[in-house]
Amino acid sequence: EPEVTQTPSHQVTQMGQEVILRCVPISNHLYFYWYRQILGQKVEFLVSFYNNEISEKSEIFDDQFSVERPDGSNFTLKIRSTKLEDSAMYFCASDREDLLYNEQFFGPGTRLTVL
Amino acid sequence: AQSVSQHNHHVILSEAASLELGCNYSYGGTVNLFWYVQYPGQHLQLLLKYFSGDPLVKGIKGFEAEFIKSKFSFNLRKPSVQWSDTAEYFCAVKGGSARQLTFGSGTQLTVLP
């Protein structure tokens, strides 16, 4: 069964460093998402991406964040200068274009720890 | 803006007990509703979803949920839980034309053998 994959599973970085989190969505999916979950808090939407551009973003997704689909398979989230409060689990998700069947498939997550 | 409340943070049950996890949402228009489960060390998996039609929705692994529009609720139920149901359960809503999901805070279910 096809699945969303994410790498790395755990990333440790120093405050102020740039990190890139990687995701490979399901191959015939066209919408891609990033969510995050700070420990003990809700899963929160960050951004959605369609047709090589951002379609929606939350207020969390500020100028420190960017997303890219650098090739036909990867979808990345970059945090330009990490802060302590960026420590969280980051989930990538994807779904088909058809809104009537909008089941999002999630990856296993990347745990980001900012020291 | 839409929001989701899950009232139980941690539920502990013995095997064969019945389960009901509460979920209430806040959104004035048409909603799609979901329950996801996250087993330890694994990714979020869809248990069941409601888009329209019969408000009683059956999902995988014997779970079901009932959409009660008047109560803005979508509670998850299972008549007899198993040890393997130990996981975190998330209720989520998608409102109107938005594609992104709004999640509740999750309920950790521990089933004792």
PDB file of C-alpha atoms in Angstrom:
ATOM      1  CA  GLU A   1       0.000   0.000   0.000  1.00  0.00           C
ATOM      2  CA  PRO A   2       1.443   3.416  -0.894  1.00  0.00           C
ATOM      3  CA  GLU A   3       2.413   5.618   2.006  1.00  0.00           C
ATOM      4  CA  VAL A   4       3.875   9.001   2.806  1.00  0.00           C
ATOM      5  CA  THR A   5       7.460   8.840   3.986  1.00  0.00           C
ATOM      6  CA  GLN A   6       9.468  11.410   5.920  1.00  0.00           C
ATOM      7  CA  THR A   7      13.136  11.858   6.673  1.00  0.00           C
ATOM      8  CA  PRO A   8      14.816  12.149   9.038  1.00  0.00           C
ATOM      9  CA  SER A   9      12.797  10.610  11.818  1.00  0.00           C
ATOM     10  CA  HIS A  10      14.593  12.765  14.376  1.00  0.00           C
ATOM     11  CA  GLN A  11      16.571  15.947  13.823  1.00  0.00           C
ATOM     12  CA  VAL A  12      18.513  17.755  16.514  1.00  0.00           C
ATOM     13  CA  THR A  13      19.764  21.244  15.755  1.00  0.00           C
ATOM     14  CA  GLN A  14      21.133  24.324  17.449  1.00  0.00           C
ATOM     15  CA  MET A  15      19.032  27.445  17.743  1.00  0.00           C
ATOM     16  CA  GLY A  16      19.555  29.710  14.748  1.00  0.00           C
ATOM     17  CA  GLN A  17      20.464  26.895  12.372  1.00  0.00           C
ATOM     18  CA  GLU A  18      18.537  26.077   9.232  1.00  0.00           C
ATOM     19  CA  VAL A  19      16.796  22.733   8.933  1.00  0.00           C
ATOM     20  CA  ILE A  20      15.145  21.010   6.016  1.00  0.00           C
ATOM     21  CA  LEU A  21      12.565  18.345   6.646  1.00  0.00           C
ATOM     22  CA  ARG A  22      11.823  16.007   3.775  1.00  0.00           C
ATOM     23  CA  CYS A  23       8.698  14.220   2.692  1.00  0.00           C
ATOM     24  CA  VAL A  24       7.800  11.951  -0.194  1.00  0.00           C
ATOM     25  CA  PRO A  25       4.030  12.143  -0.742  1.00  0.00           C
ATOM     26  CA  ILE A  26       2.008   9.391  -2.354  1.00  0.00           C
ATOM     27  CA  SER A  27       2.817   9.453  -6.039  1.00  0.00           C
ATOM     28  CA  ASN A  28      -0.595  10.258  -7.557  1.00  0.00           C
ATOM     29  CA  HIS A  29      -1.497  12.844  -4.933  1.00  0.00           C
ATOM     30  CA  LEU A  30      -1.531  16.494  -5.853  1.00  0.00           C
ATOM     31  CA  TYR A  31      -2.089  18.350  -2.568  1.00  0.00           C
ATOM     32  CA  PHE A  32       0.590  18.368   0.091  1.00  0.00           C
ATOM     33  CA  TYR A  33       0.512  19.586   3.653  1.00  0.00           C
ATOM     34  CA  TRP A  34       2.691  20.219   6.650  1.00  0.00           C
ATOM     35  CA  TYR A  35       1.365  20.029  10.179  1.00  0.00           C
ATOM     36  CA  ARG A  36       3.176  20.211  13.472  1.00  0.00           C
ATOM     37  CA  GLN A  37       2.517  19.028  16.992  1.00  0.00           C
ATOM     38  CA  ILE A  38       4.327  20.622  19.891  1.00  0.00           C
ATOM     39  CA  LEU A  39       4.638  18.143  22.749  1.00  0.00           C
ATOM     40  CA  GLY A  40       1.390  17.945  24.668  1.00  0.00           C
ATOM     41  CA  GLN A  41      -0.469  20.218  22.256  1.00  0.00           C
ATOM     42  CA  LYS A  42      -2.745  19.853  19.251  1.00  0.00           C
ATOM     43  CA  VAL A  43      -1.721  18.924  15.761  1.00  0.00           C
ATOM     44  CA  GLU A  44      -1.695  22.291  13.956  1.00  0.00           C
ATOM     45  CA  PHE A  45      -1.893  23.048  10.271  1.00  0.00           C
ATOM     46  CA  LEU A  46       1.056  24.935   8.815  1.00  0.00           C
ATOM     47  CA  VAL A  47       0.707  25.050   5.044  1.00  0.00           C
ATOM     48  CA  SER A  48      -0.842  23.413   2.015  1.00  0.00           C
ATOM     49  CA  PHE A  49       0.750  23.239  -1.419  1.00  0.00           C
ATOM     50  CA  TYR A  50      -0.741  22.602  -4.826  1.00  0.00           C
ATOM     51  CA  ASN A  51       0.479  23.048  -8.355  1.00  0.00           C
ATOM     52  CA  ASN A  52       3.876  24.270  -7.176  1.00  0.00           C
ATOM     53  CA  GLU A  53       2.586  27.026  -4.972  1.00  0.00           C
ATOM     54  CA  ILE A  54       1.250  27.582  -1.489  1.00  0.00           C
ATOM     55  CA  SER A  55      -2.543  27.383  -1.458  1.00  0.00           C
ATOM     56  CA  GLU A  56      -3.183  28.043   2.237  1.00  0.00           C
ATOM     57  CA  LYS A  57      -1.025  28.855   5.221  1.00  0.00           C
ATOM     58  CA  SER A  58      -1.641  29.424   8.890  1.00  0.00           C
ATOM     59  CA  GLU A  59      -0.382  32.295  11.005  1.00  0.00           C
ATOM     60  CA  ILE A  60       2.308  29.957  12.334  1.00  0.00           C
ATOM     61  CA  PHE A  61       3.829  29.767   8.864  1.00  0.00           C
ATOM     62  CA  ASP A  62       5.792  33.006   8.962  1.00  0.00           C
ATOM     63  CA  ASP A  63       8.786  34.167   6.941  1.00  0.00           C
ATOM     64  CA  GLN A  64      11.053  31.694   8.718  1.00  0.00           C
ATOM     65  CA  PHE A  65       9.268  28.833   6.980  1.00  0.00           C
ATOM     66  CA  SER A  66       9.263  27.876   3.345  1.00  0.00           C
ATOM     67  CA  VAL A  67       8.146  24.876   1.325  1.00  0.00           C
ATOM     68  CA  GLU A  68       9.362  23.511  -1.945  1.00  0.00           C
ATOM     69  CA  ARG A  69       8.827  20.669  -4.323  1.00  0.00           C
ATOM     70  CA  PRO A  70      12.335  20.466  -5.722  1.00  0.00           C
ATOM     71  CA  ASP A  71      11.650  17.490  -7.964  1.00  0.00           C
ATOM     72  CA  GLY A  72       8.829  15.157  -8.901  1.00  0.00           C
ATOM     73  CA  SER A  73       8.792  13.270  -5.632  1.00  0.00           C
ATOM     74  CA  ASN A  74      10.083  15.303  -2.684  1.00  0.00           C
ATOM     75  CA  PHE A  75       8.257  17.974  -0.698  1.00  0.00           C
ATOM     76  CA  THR A  76      10.345  19.900   1.785  1.00  0.00           C
ATOM     77  CA  LEU A  77       9.802  22.210   4.717  1.00  0.00           C
ATOM     78  CA  LYS A  78      12.638  24.595   5.501  1.00  0.00           C
ATOM     79  CA  ILE A  79      12.980  26.498   8.717  1.00  0.00           C
ATOM     80  CA  ARG A  80      15.474  29.249   8.078  1.00  0.00           C
ATOM     81  CA  SER A  81      16.634  30.096  11.599  1.00  0.00           C
ATOM     82  CA  THR A  82      15.272  27.698  14.168  1.00  0.00           C
ATOM     83  CA  LYS A  83      13.968  28.846  17.535  1.00  0.00           C
ATOM     84  CA  LEU A  84      13.489  26.823  20.686  1.00  0.00           C
ATOM     85  CA  GLU A  85       9.730  26.944  20.166  1.00  0.00           C
ATOM     86  CA  ASP A  86      10.073  25.215  16.805  1.00  0.00           C
ATOM     87  CA  SER A  87      10.750  21.977  18.671  1.00  0.00           C
ATOM     88  CA  ALA A  88       7.867  19.741  17.658  1.00  0.00           C
ATOM     89  CA  MET A  89       6.808  16.743  15.635  1.00  0.00           C
ATOM     90  CA  TYR A  90       6.317  17.742  12.005  1.00  0.00           C
ATOM     91  CA  PHE A  91       3.916  15.697   9.910  1.00  0.00           C
ATOM     92  CA  CYS A  92       3.655  15.727   6.162  1.00  0.00           C
ATOM     93  CA  ALA A  93       0.400  14.696   4.496  1.00  0.00           C
ATOM     94  CA  SER A  94      -0.960  14.383   0.994  1.00  0.00           C
ATOM     95  CA  ASP A  95      -4.271  13.790  -0.733  1.00  0.00           C
ATOM     96  CA  ARG A  96      -5.876  13.564  -4.125  1.00  0.00           C
ATOM     97  CA  GLU A  97      -7.361  16.584  -5.812  1.00  0.00           C
ATOM     98  CA  ASP A  98     -10.928  15.339  -5.618  1.00  0.00           C
ATOM     99  CA  LEU A  99     -12.507  17.268  -2.741  1.00  0.00           C
ATOM    100  CA  LEU A 100     -15.222  14.644  -2.319  1.00  0.00           C
ATOM    101  CA  TYR A 101     -12.639  12.081  -1.320  1.00  0.00           C
ATOM    102  CA  ASN A 102     -10.367  14.257   0.699  1.00  0.00           C
ATOM    103  CA  GLU A 103      -8.720  11.737   2.977  1.00  0.00           C
ATOM    104  CA  GLN A 104      -5.298  12.945   3.953  1.00  0.00           C
ATOM    105  CA  PHE A 105      -2.565  10.365   4.319  1.00  0.00           C
ATOM    106  CA  PHE A 106       0.056  11.191   6.894  1.00  0.00           C
ATOM    107  CA  GLY A 107       3.716  10.371   7.159  1.00  0.00           C
ATOM    108  CA  PRO A 108       5.314   9.090  10.362  1.00  0.00           C
ATOM    109  CA  GLY A 109       6.621  12.505  11.328  1.00  0.00           C
ATOM    110  CA  THR A 110       9.978  14.111  11.998  1.00  0.00           C
ATOM    111  CA  ARG A 111      10.759  14.991  15.570  1.00  0.00           C
ATOM    112  CA  LEU A 112      12.656  18.280  15.569  1.00  0.00           C
ATOM    113  CA  THR A 113      14.574  19.201  18.692  1.00  0.00           C
ATOM    114  CA  VAL A 114      16.061  22.679  18.852  1.00  0.00           C
ATOM    115  CA  LEU A 115      18.709  23.173  21.532  1.00  0.00           C
TER     116      LEU A 115
ATOM    117  CA  ALA B   1     -12.710  29.695  12.360  1.00  0.00           C
ATOM    118  CA  GLN B   2     -13.229  26.066  13.204  1.00  0.00           C
ATOM    119  CA  SER B   3     -12.127  24.327  16.394  1.00  0.00           C
ATOM    120  CA  VAL B   4     -12.306  20.844  17.855  1.00  0.00           C
ATOM    121  CA  SER B   5     -12.516  19.792  21.487  1.00  0.00           C
ATOM    122  CA  GLN B   6     -11.668  16.371  22.819  1.00  0.00           C
ATOM    123  CA  HIS B   7     -12.635  16.223  26.439  1.00  0.00           C
ATOM    124  CA  ASN B   8     -10.709  13.187  27.561  1.00  0.00           C
ATOM    125  CA  HIS B   9      -6.939  13.494  27.602  1.00  0.00           C
ATOM    126  CA  HIS B  10      -6.235  10.004  28.876  1.00  0.00           C
ATOM    127  CA  VAL B  11      -8.605   7.074  29.109  1.00  0.00           C
ATOM    128  CA  ILE B  12      -7.674   3.789  30.751  1.00  0.00           C
ATOM    129  CA  LEU B  13      -9.838   0.735  30.163  1.00  0.00           C
ATOM    130  CA  SER B  14      -9.639  -2.979  30.662  1.00  0.00           C
ATOM    131  CA  GLU B  15      -9.921  -5.306  27.704  1.00  0.00           C
ATOM    132  CA  ALA B  16     -13.519  -5.963  26.620  1.00  0.00           C
ATOM    133  CA  ALA B  17     -14.739  -2.680  28.095  1.00  0.00           C
ATOM    134  CA  SER B  18     -16.760  -0.369  25.899  1.00  0.00           C
ATOM    135  CA  LEU B  19     -15.233   2.854  24.646  1.00  0.00           C
ATOM    136  CA  GLU B  20     -16.651   6.242  23.877  1.00  0.00           C
ATOM    137  CA  LEU B  21     -14.391   9.193  23.137  1.00  0.00           C
ATOM    138  CA  GLY B  22     -15.971  12.596  22.916  1.00  0.00           C
ATOM    139  CA  CYS B  23     -15.412  15.090  20.134  1.00  0.00           C
ATOM    140  CA  ASN B  24     -17.160  18.426  19.691  1.00  0.00           C
ATOM    141  CA  TYR B  25     -16.480  20.883  16.939  1.00  0.00           C
ATOM    142  CA  SER B  26     -17.248  24.489  16.331  1.00  0.00           C
ATOM    143  CA  TYR B  27     -18.113  25.499  12.785  1.00  0.00           C
ATOM    144  CA  GLY B  28     -21.287  26.961  11.372  1.00  0.00           C
ATOM    145  CA  GLY B  29     -21.307  25.419   7.922  1.00  0.00           C
ATOM    146  CA  THR B  30     -20.915  22.055   6.240  1.00  0.00           C
ATOM    147  CA  VAL B  31     -18.216  19.909   7.794  1.00  0.00           C
ATOM    148  CA  ASN B  32     -16.331  16.763   7.063  1.00  0.00           C
ATOM    149  CA  LEU B  33     -15.312  14.869  10.192  1.00  0.00           C
ATOM    150  CA  PHE B  34     -12.522  12.400  10.810  1.00  0.00           C
ATOM    151  CA  TRP B  35     -11.043  10.213  13.469  1.00  0.00           C
ATOM    152  CA  TYR B  36      -7.366   9.374  13.153  1.00  0.00           C
ATOM    153  CA  VAL B  37      -5.391   6.959  15.290  1.00  0.00           C
ATOM    154  CA  GLN B  38      -1.692   6.974  16.032  1.00  0.00           C
ATOM    155  CA  TYR B  39      -0.246   3.745  17.352  1.00  0.00           C
ATOM    156  CA  PRO B  40       3.036   4.043  19.255  1.00  0.00           C
ATOM    157  CA  GLY B  41       5.838   4.881  16.858  1.00  0.00           C
ATOM    158  CA  GLN B  42       3.579   4.939  13.821  1.00  0.00           C
ATOM    159  CA  HIS B  43       1.971   7.549  11.621  1.00  0.00           C
ATOM    160  CA  LEU B  44      -1.542   8.927  11.822  1.00  0.00           C
ATOM    161  CA  GLN B  45      -4.009   6.528  10.217  1.00  0.00           C
ATOM    162  CA  LEU B  46      -7.590   7.217   9.278  1.00  0.00           C
ATOM    163  CA  LEU B  47     -10.107   5.251  11.369  1.00  0.00           C
ATOM    164  CA  LEU B  48     -13.246   6.638   9.798  1.00  0.00           C
ATOM    165  CA  LYS B  49     -14.705   9.683   8.155  1.00  0.00           C
ATOM    166  CA  TYR B  50     -18.025  11.418   7.684  1.00  0.00           C
ATOM    167  CA  PHE B  51     -18.808  13.457   4.600  1.00  0.00           C
ATOM    168  CA  SER B  52     -22.576  13.162   4.232  1.00  0.00           C
ATOM    169  CA  GLY B  53     -25.451  10.679   4.442  1.00  0.00           C
ATOM    170  CA  ASP B  54     -25.889   8.192   7.263  1.00  0.00           C
ATOM    171  CA  PRO B  55     -24.676   9.907  10.446  1.00  0.00           C
ATOM    172  CA  LEU B  56     -23.563   6.576  11.889  1.00  0.00           C
ATOM    173  CA  VAL B  57     -20.236   5.816  10.305  1.00  0.00           C
ATOM    174  CA  LYS B  58     -18.396   2.537  10.564  1.00  0.00           C
ATOM    175  CA  GLY B  59     -14.651   2.431  10.310  1.00  0.00           C
ATOM    176  CA  ILE B  60     -11.834  -0.019  10.536  1.00  0.00           C
ATOM    177  CA  LYS B  61     -11.075  -2.327  13.474  1.00  0.00           C
ATOM    178  CA  GLY B  62     -14.658  -2.263  14.776  1.00  0.00           C
ATOM    179  CA  PHE B  63     -14.815   1.465  15.453  1.00  0.00           C
ATOM    180  CA  GLU B  64     -17.821   3.615  14.682  1.00  0.00           C
ATOM    181  CA  ALA B  65     -18.791   7.227  15.187  1.00  0.00           C
ATOM    182  CA  GLU B  66     -22.046   9.118  15.198  1.00  0.00           C
ATOM    183  CA  PHE B  67     -22.423  12.600  13.797  1.00  0.00           C
ATOM    184  CA  ILE B  68     -25.031  14.542  15.771  1.00  0.00           C
ATOM    185  CA  LYS B  69     -25.397  17.842  14.005  1.00  0.00           C
ATOM    186  CA  SER B  70     -27.531  19.452  16.719  1.00  0.00           C
ATOM    187  CA  LYS B  71     -24.841  18.764  19.292  1.00  0.00           C
ATOM    188  CA  PHE B  72     -21.889  19.496  17.007  1.00  0.00           C
ATOM    189  CA  SER B  73     -20.519  16.142  18.087  1.00  0.00           C
ATOM    190  CA  PHE B  74     -18.771  13.208  16.458  1.00  0.00           C
ATOM    191  CA  ASN B  75     -18.085  10.717  19.235  1.00  0.00           C
ATOM    192  CA  LEU B  76     -16.026   7.606  18.606  1.00  0.00           C
ATOM    193  CA  ARG B  77     -17.231   4.266  19.954  1.00  0.00           C
ATOM    194  CA  LYS B  78     -16.156   0.674  20.139  1.00  0.00           C
ATOM    195  CA  PRO B  79     -18.208  -1.941  21.986  1.00  0.00           C
ATOM    196  CA  SER B  80     -15.250  -4.020  23.196  1.00  0.00           C
ATOM    197  CA  VAL B  81     -11.685  -2.741  23.208  1.00  0.00           C
ATOM    198  CA  GLN B  82      -8.561  -4.822  22.872  1.00  0.00           C
ATOM    199  CA  TRP B  83      -5.055  -4.320  24.188  1.00  0.00           C
ATOM    200  CA  SER B  84      -3.976  -3.536  20.611  1.00  0.00           C
ATOM    201  CA  ASP B  85      -6.266  -0.478  20.609  1.00  0.00           C
ATOM    202  CA  THR B  86      -3.797   1.302  22.883  1.00  0.00           C
ATOM    203  CA  ALA B  87      -2.984   4.439  20.915  1.00  0.00           C
ATOM    204  CA  GLU B  88      -3.673   8.135  20.638  1.00  0.00           C
ATOM    205  CA  TYR B  89      -6.927   9.115  18.954  1.00  0.00           C
ATOM    206  CA  PHE B  90      -7.454  12.410  17.178  1.00  0.00           C
ATOM    207  CA  CYS B  91     -10.695  13.947  16.037  1.00  0.00           C
ATOM    208  CA  ALA B  92     -10.418  16.366  13.110  1.00  0.00           C
ATOM    209  CA  VAL B  93     -12.736  18.597  11.119  1.00  0.00           C
ATOM    210  CA  LYS B  94     -12.585  20.109   7.689  1.00  0.00           C
ATOM    211  CA  GLY B  95     -15.015  22.948   7.155  1.00  0.00           C
ATOM    212  CA  GLY B  96     -16.467  24.420   3.996  1.00  0.00           C
ATOM    213  CA  SER B  97     -14.071  24.721   1.102  1.00  0.00           C
ATOM    214  CA  ALA B  98     -10.959  24.510   3.276  1.00  0.00           C
ATOM    215  CA  ARG B  99      -8.724  21.525   2.617  1.00  0.00           C
ATOM    216  CA  GLN B 100      -6.705  21.614   5.811  1.00  0.00           C
ATOM    217  CA  LEU B 101      -7.720  19.668   8.884  1.00  0.00           C
ATOM    218  CA  THR B 102      -8.270  21.170  12.302  1.00  0.00           C
ATOM    219  CA  PHE B 103      -7.405  18.659  14.994  1.00  0.00           C
ATOM    220  CA  GLY B 104      -8.450  18.157  18.553  1.00  0.00           C
ATOM    221  CA  SER B 105      -5.826  17.756  21.235  1.00  0.00           C
ATOM    222  CA  GLY B 106      -6.015  13.966  21.129  1.00  0.00           C
ATOM    223  CA  THR B 107      -7.002  11.279  23.622  1.00  0.00           C
ATOM    224  CA  GLN B 108      -4.487   8.728  24.798  1.00  0.00           C
ATOM    225  CA  LEU B 109      -6.221   5.375  25.222  1.00  0.00           C
ATOM    226  CA  THR B 110      -4.533   2.737  27.328  1.00  0.00           C
ATOM    227  CA  VAL B 111      -6.108  -0.712  27.345  1.00  0.00           C
ATOM    228  CA  LEU B 112      -4.977  -2.979  30.151  1.00  0.00           C
ATOM    229  CA  PRO B 113      -4.716  -6.697  29.350  1.00  0.00           C
TER     230      PRO B 113
END
